[in-house]
Amino acid sequence: RMEARALQALELPKVLAYLAGFAVSEAGRRACLALRPLESVEQARKQARLFDQGRLWMQRAERKPEPYPHLDGLLTFAEGPAAVLDTDGLWALRRALDLTRALTEDMRQDVGAPLWPLWQERCGAFNLPAKTISALNRCLSDDALLRDEASPELALVRGELRSLHRQCGKKVKEYAAEYNILHFLQ
């Protein structure tokens, strides 16, 4: 195990800061900064193969990794006993799960003699919550708004609100026309 003085002499913090500049998410940046030398040559060889396979995938992939939303606060909040996520939290979760699903599917498409088997092995270890992903995509729009279809009750309430809004608008127009004040309301 390397001592802190040796790591400083090797300028590891500078190297890791440079590496972190390539990360596409805050979590990735923090993971880069937290890297430390490996304990064995075999671990180093495996990580080098993983890196080479990842680099090859990045060169050939049609979809490049996109920034993941920052989930630390969401995960900390969700650990609470009565945590109920707001739409921003749910949308961040939806986005992270959608990105993860897309990347793992892209990795798994390499069949036959795979070019990145270590990454496929890692992707195979993920059990993505398919029902959660489906529910989040059904309930949240791409602009992070709760859809009417999120629940029958919500659809009913929103329908009633739209009806009330139309009725109020109609009443205001009738009143303005009756008292000839429409030009003042412009």
CSV table of C-alpha atoms in Angstrom, one decimal:
chain,number,residue,atom,x,y,z
A,1,ARG,CA,0.0,0.0,0.0
A,2,MET,CA,1.4,3.4,-1.0
A,3,GLU,CA,1.9,6.1,1.5
A,4,ALA,CA,0.4,9.5,1.1
A,5,ARG,CA,3.9,11.0,0.6
A,6,ALA,CA,4.6,8.7,-2.3
A,7,LEU,CA,1.2,9.5,-3.9
A,8,GLN,CA,2.0,13.2,-3.6
A,9,ALA,CA,5.5,12.7,-5.1
A,10,LEU,CA,3.8,10.9,-8.0
A,11,GLU,CA,1.5,13.9,-8.3
A,12,LEU,CA,-1.5,11.6,-8.2
A,13,PRO,CA,-3.9,14.4,-7.2
A,14,LYS,CA,-3.0,16.3,-10.4
A,15,VAL,CA,-3.4,13.2,-12.5
A,16,LEU,CA,-6.8,12.4,-11.0
A,17,ALA,CA,-8.0,16.0,-11.4
A,18,TYR,CA,-7.0,15.8,-15.1
A,19,LEU,CA,-8.9,12.5,-15.4
A,20,ALA,CA,-11.9,13.9,-13.6
A,21,GLY,CA,-12.1,16.6,-16.3
A,22,PHE,CA,-13.3,13.9,-18.7
A,23,ALA,CA,-16.2,12.7,-16.5
A,24,VAL,CA,-19.7,13.3,-17.8
A,25,SER,CA,-21.3,13.5,-14.4
A,26,GLU,CA,-20.6,14.8,-10.9
A,27,ALA,CA,-20.7,11.2,-9.5
A,28,GLY,CA,-18.1,10.2,-12.2
A,29,ARG,CA,-15.9,13.2,-11.3
A,30,ARG,CA,-16.0,12.2,-7.6
A,31,ALA,CA,-15.2,8.6,-8.5
A,32,CYS,CA,-12.2,9.7,-10.6
A,33,LEU,CA,-10.9,11.8,-7.7
A,34,ALA,CA,-11.3,8.9,-5.3
A,35,LEU,CA,-9.2,6.5,-7.3
A,36,ARG,CA,-6.2,5.0,-5.5
A,37,PRO,CA,-3.4,2.6,-6.7
A,38,LEU,CA,-4.4,-1.1,-6.9
A,39,GLU,CA,-3.1,-3.7,-4.5
A,40,SER,CA,-2.0,-6.3,-7.1
A,41,VAL,CA,-0.6,-6.6,-10.6
A,42,GLU,CA,-3.6,-8.8,-11.5
A,43,GLN,CA,-6.1,-6.1,-10.4
A,44,ALA,CA,-4.1,-3.6,-12.4
A,45,ARG,CA,-4.2,-5.9,-15.5
A,46,LYS,CA,-8.0,-6.4,-15.2
A,47,GLN,CA,-8.6,-2.7,-14.8
A,48,ALA,CA,-6.4,-2.0,-17.8
A,49,ARG,CA,-8.5,-4.5,-19.9
A,50,LEU,CA,-11.6,-2.9,-18.6
A,51,PHE,CA,-10.3,0.5,-19.7
A,52,ASP,CA,-9.2,-0.7,-23.1
A,53,GLN,CA,-12.6,-2.3,-23.7
A,54,GLY,CA,-14.4,0.8,-22.6
A,55,ARG,CA,-12.2,3.0,-24.9
A,56,LEU,CA,-13.0,0.6,-27.8
A,57,TRP,CA,-16.7,0.8,-27.0
A,58,MET,CA,-16.6,4.6,-26.9
A,59,GLN,CA,-14.9,4.7,-30.3
A,60,ARG,CA,-17.6,2.4,-31.9
A,61,ALA,CA,-20.7,3.4,-29.9
A,62,GLU,CA,-23.4,5.4,-31.7
A,63,ARG,CA,-24.6,6.8,-28.3
A,64,LYS,CA,-22.1,8.6,-26.2
A,65,PRO,CA,-22.5,8.8,-22.4
A,66,GLU,CA,-24.6,11.8,-21.3
A,67,PRO,CA,-24.4,13.5,-18.0
A,68,TYR,CA,-26.3,11.8,-15.2
A,69,PRO,CA,-28.4,13.9,-12.9
A,70,HIS,CA,-27.0,14.4,-9.4
A,71,LEU,CA,-28.8,11.9,-7.2
A,72,ASP,CA,-26.9,12.1,-3.9
A,73,GLY,CA,-29.5,14.4,-2.3
A,74,LEU,CA,-32.3,12.3,-3.6
A,75,LEU,CA,-30.9,9.1,-2.3
A,76,THR,CA,-30.2,10.6,1.1
A,77,PHE,CA,-33.7,12.0,1.3
A,78,ALA,CA,-35.2,8.7,0.2
A,79,GLU,CA,-33.6,6.9,3.1
A,80,GLY,CA,-36.0,8.8,5.4
A,81,PRO,CA,-38.9,7.0,7.0
A,82,ALA,CA,-41.7,8.8,5.3
A,83,ALA,CA,-39.9,10.2,2.2
A,84,VAL,CA,-42.1,11.2,-0.7
A,85,LEU,CA,-40.3,12.4,-3.8
A,86,ASP,CA,-41.3,15.5,-5.7
A,87,THR,CA,-41.5,15.6,-9.5
A,88,ASP,CA,-37.9,16.9,-9.7
A,89,GLY,CA,-36.6,13.9,-7.7
A,90,LEU,CA,-38.7,11.5,-9.7
A,91,TRP,CA,-37.6,13.0,-13.0
A,92,ALA,CA,-33.9,12.8,-12.0
A,93,LEU,CA,-34.4,9.1,-11.0
A,94,ARG,CA,-36.2,8.5,-14.3
A,95,ARG,CA,-33.4,10.1,-16.3
A,96,ALA,CA,-30.7,8.2,-14.5
A,97,LEU,CA,-32.5,4.9,-15.0
A,98,ASP,CA,-33.2,5.7,-18.7
A,99,LEU,CA,-29.6,6.5,-19.3
A,100,THR,CA,-28.4,3.4,-17.5
A,101,ARG,CA,-30.8,1.2,-19.5
A,102,ALA,CA,-29.8,2.7,-22.8
A,103,LEU,CA,-26.1,2.2,-22.1
A,104,THR,CA,-26.4,-1.4,-20.8
A,105,GLU,CA,-28.6,-2.3,-23.8
A,106,ASP,CA,-25.9,-0.8,-26.1
A,107,MET,CA,-23.2,-2.8,-24.4
A,108,ARG,CA,-25.2,-6.0,-24.6
A,109,GLN,CA,-25.7,-5.7,-28.4
A,110,ASP,CA,-22.1,-6.8,-29.0
A,111,VAL,CA,-22.7,-10.6,-29.6
A,112,GLY,CA,-20.7,-13.4,-31.0
A,113,ALA,CA,-17.1,-12.8,-30.1
A,114,PRO,CA,-17.7,-9.7,-27.9
A,115,LEU,CA,-15.2,-6.9,-28.0
A,116,TRP,CA,-16.0,-5.7,-24.5
A,117,PRO,CA,-16.8,-8.8,-22.4
A,118,LEU,CA,-15.8,-7.3,-19.1
A,119,TRP,CA,-18.3,-4.4,-19.6
A,120,GLN,CA,-21.0,-6.9,-20.7
A,121,GLU,CA,-20.3,-8.8,-17.5
A,122,ARG,CA,-20.8,-5.6,-15.5
A,123,CYS,CA,-24.0,-4.7,-17.4
A,124,GLY,CA,-25.3,-8.2,-16.8
A,125,ALA,CA,-24.9,-7.7,-13.1
A,126,PHE,CA,-27.4,-4.9,-13.1
A,127,ASN,CA,-31.0,-5.7,-12.4
A,128,LEU,CA,-32.7,-2.6,-13.6
A,129,PRO,CA,-36.2,-2.1,-12.0
A,130,ALA,CA,-38.3,-2.5,-15.2
A,131,LYS,CA,-41.6,-1.8,-13.5
A,132,THR,CA,-40.2,1.4,-11.9
A,133,ILE,CA,-38.8,2.6,-15.2
A,134,SER,CA,-42.1,1.9,-16.9
A,135,ALA,CA,-44.1,3.7,-14.2
A,136,LEU,CA,-41.8,6.7,-14.3
A,137,ASN,CA,-42.0,7.0,-18.1
A,138,ARG,CA,-45.8,6.6,-18.0
A,139,CYS,CA,-46.3,9.2,-15.2
A,140,LEU,CA,-43.6,11.9,-16.1
A,141,SER,CA,-43.3,13.8,-19.3
A,142,ASP,CA,-39.9,14.5,-20.9
A,143,ASP,CA,-40.1,18.1,-19.4
A,144,ALA,CA,-40.5,16.7,-15.9
A,145,LEU,CA,-44.2,17.4,-15.5
A,146,LEU,CA,-46.7,14.9,-14.0
A,147,ARG,CA,-48.9,13.6,-16.8
A,148,ASP,CA,-52.6,13.4,-16.4
A,149,GLU,CA,-52.3,9.6,-17.0
A,150,ALA,CA,-50.3,9.2,-13.8
A,151,SER,CA,-53.5,8.2,-12.1
A,152,PRO,CA,-57.2,8.2,-12.9
A,153,GLU,CA,-57.9,10.6,-10.0
A,154,LEU,CA,-55.4,13.1,-11.3
A,155,ALA,CA,-56.9,12.9,-14.7
A,156,LEU,CA,-60.3,13.6,-13.3
A,157,VAL,CA,-59.1,16.5,-11.1
A,158,ARG,CA,-57.2,18.1,-13.9
A,159,GLY,CA,-60.2,17.7,-16.2
A,160,GLU,CA,-62.4,19.5,-13.7
A,161,LEU,CA,-59.8,22.2,-13.3
A,162,ARG,CA,-59.7,22.8,-17.1
A,163,SER,CA,-63.5,22.9,-17.1
A,164,LEU,CA,-63.6,25.5,-14.3
A,165,HIS,CA,-60.9,27.5,-16.1
A,166,ARG,CA,-63.0,27.6,-19.3
A,167,GLN,CA,-66.1,28.5,-17.3
A,168,CYS,CA,-64.3,31.4,-15.5
A,169,GLY,CA,-62.9,32.7,-18.8
A,170,LYS,CA,-66.4,32.6,-20.3
A,171,LYS,CA,-67.9,34.5,-17.3
A,172,VAL,CA,-65.2,37.2,-17.5
A,173,LYS,CA,-65.8,37.7,-21.2
A,174,GLU,CA,-69.6,37.9,-20.7
A,175,TYR,CA,-69.2,40.4,-17.8
A,176,ALA,CA,-66.8,42.5,-19.8
A,177,ALA,CA,-69.1,42.5,-22.9
A,178,GLU,CA,-72.2,43.3,-20.7
A,179,TYR,CA,-70.6,46.3,-19.1
A,180,ASN,CA,-68.6,47.4,-22.2
A,181,ILE,CA,-65.3,47.3,-20.4
A,182,LEU,CA,-63.4,44.9,-22.7
A,183,HIS,CA,-61.1,47.7,-24.0
A,184,PHE,CA,-60.0,48.4,-20.4
A,185,LEU,CA,-59.0,44.7,-19.8
A,186,GLN,CA,-56.8,44.7,-22.9
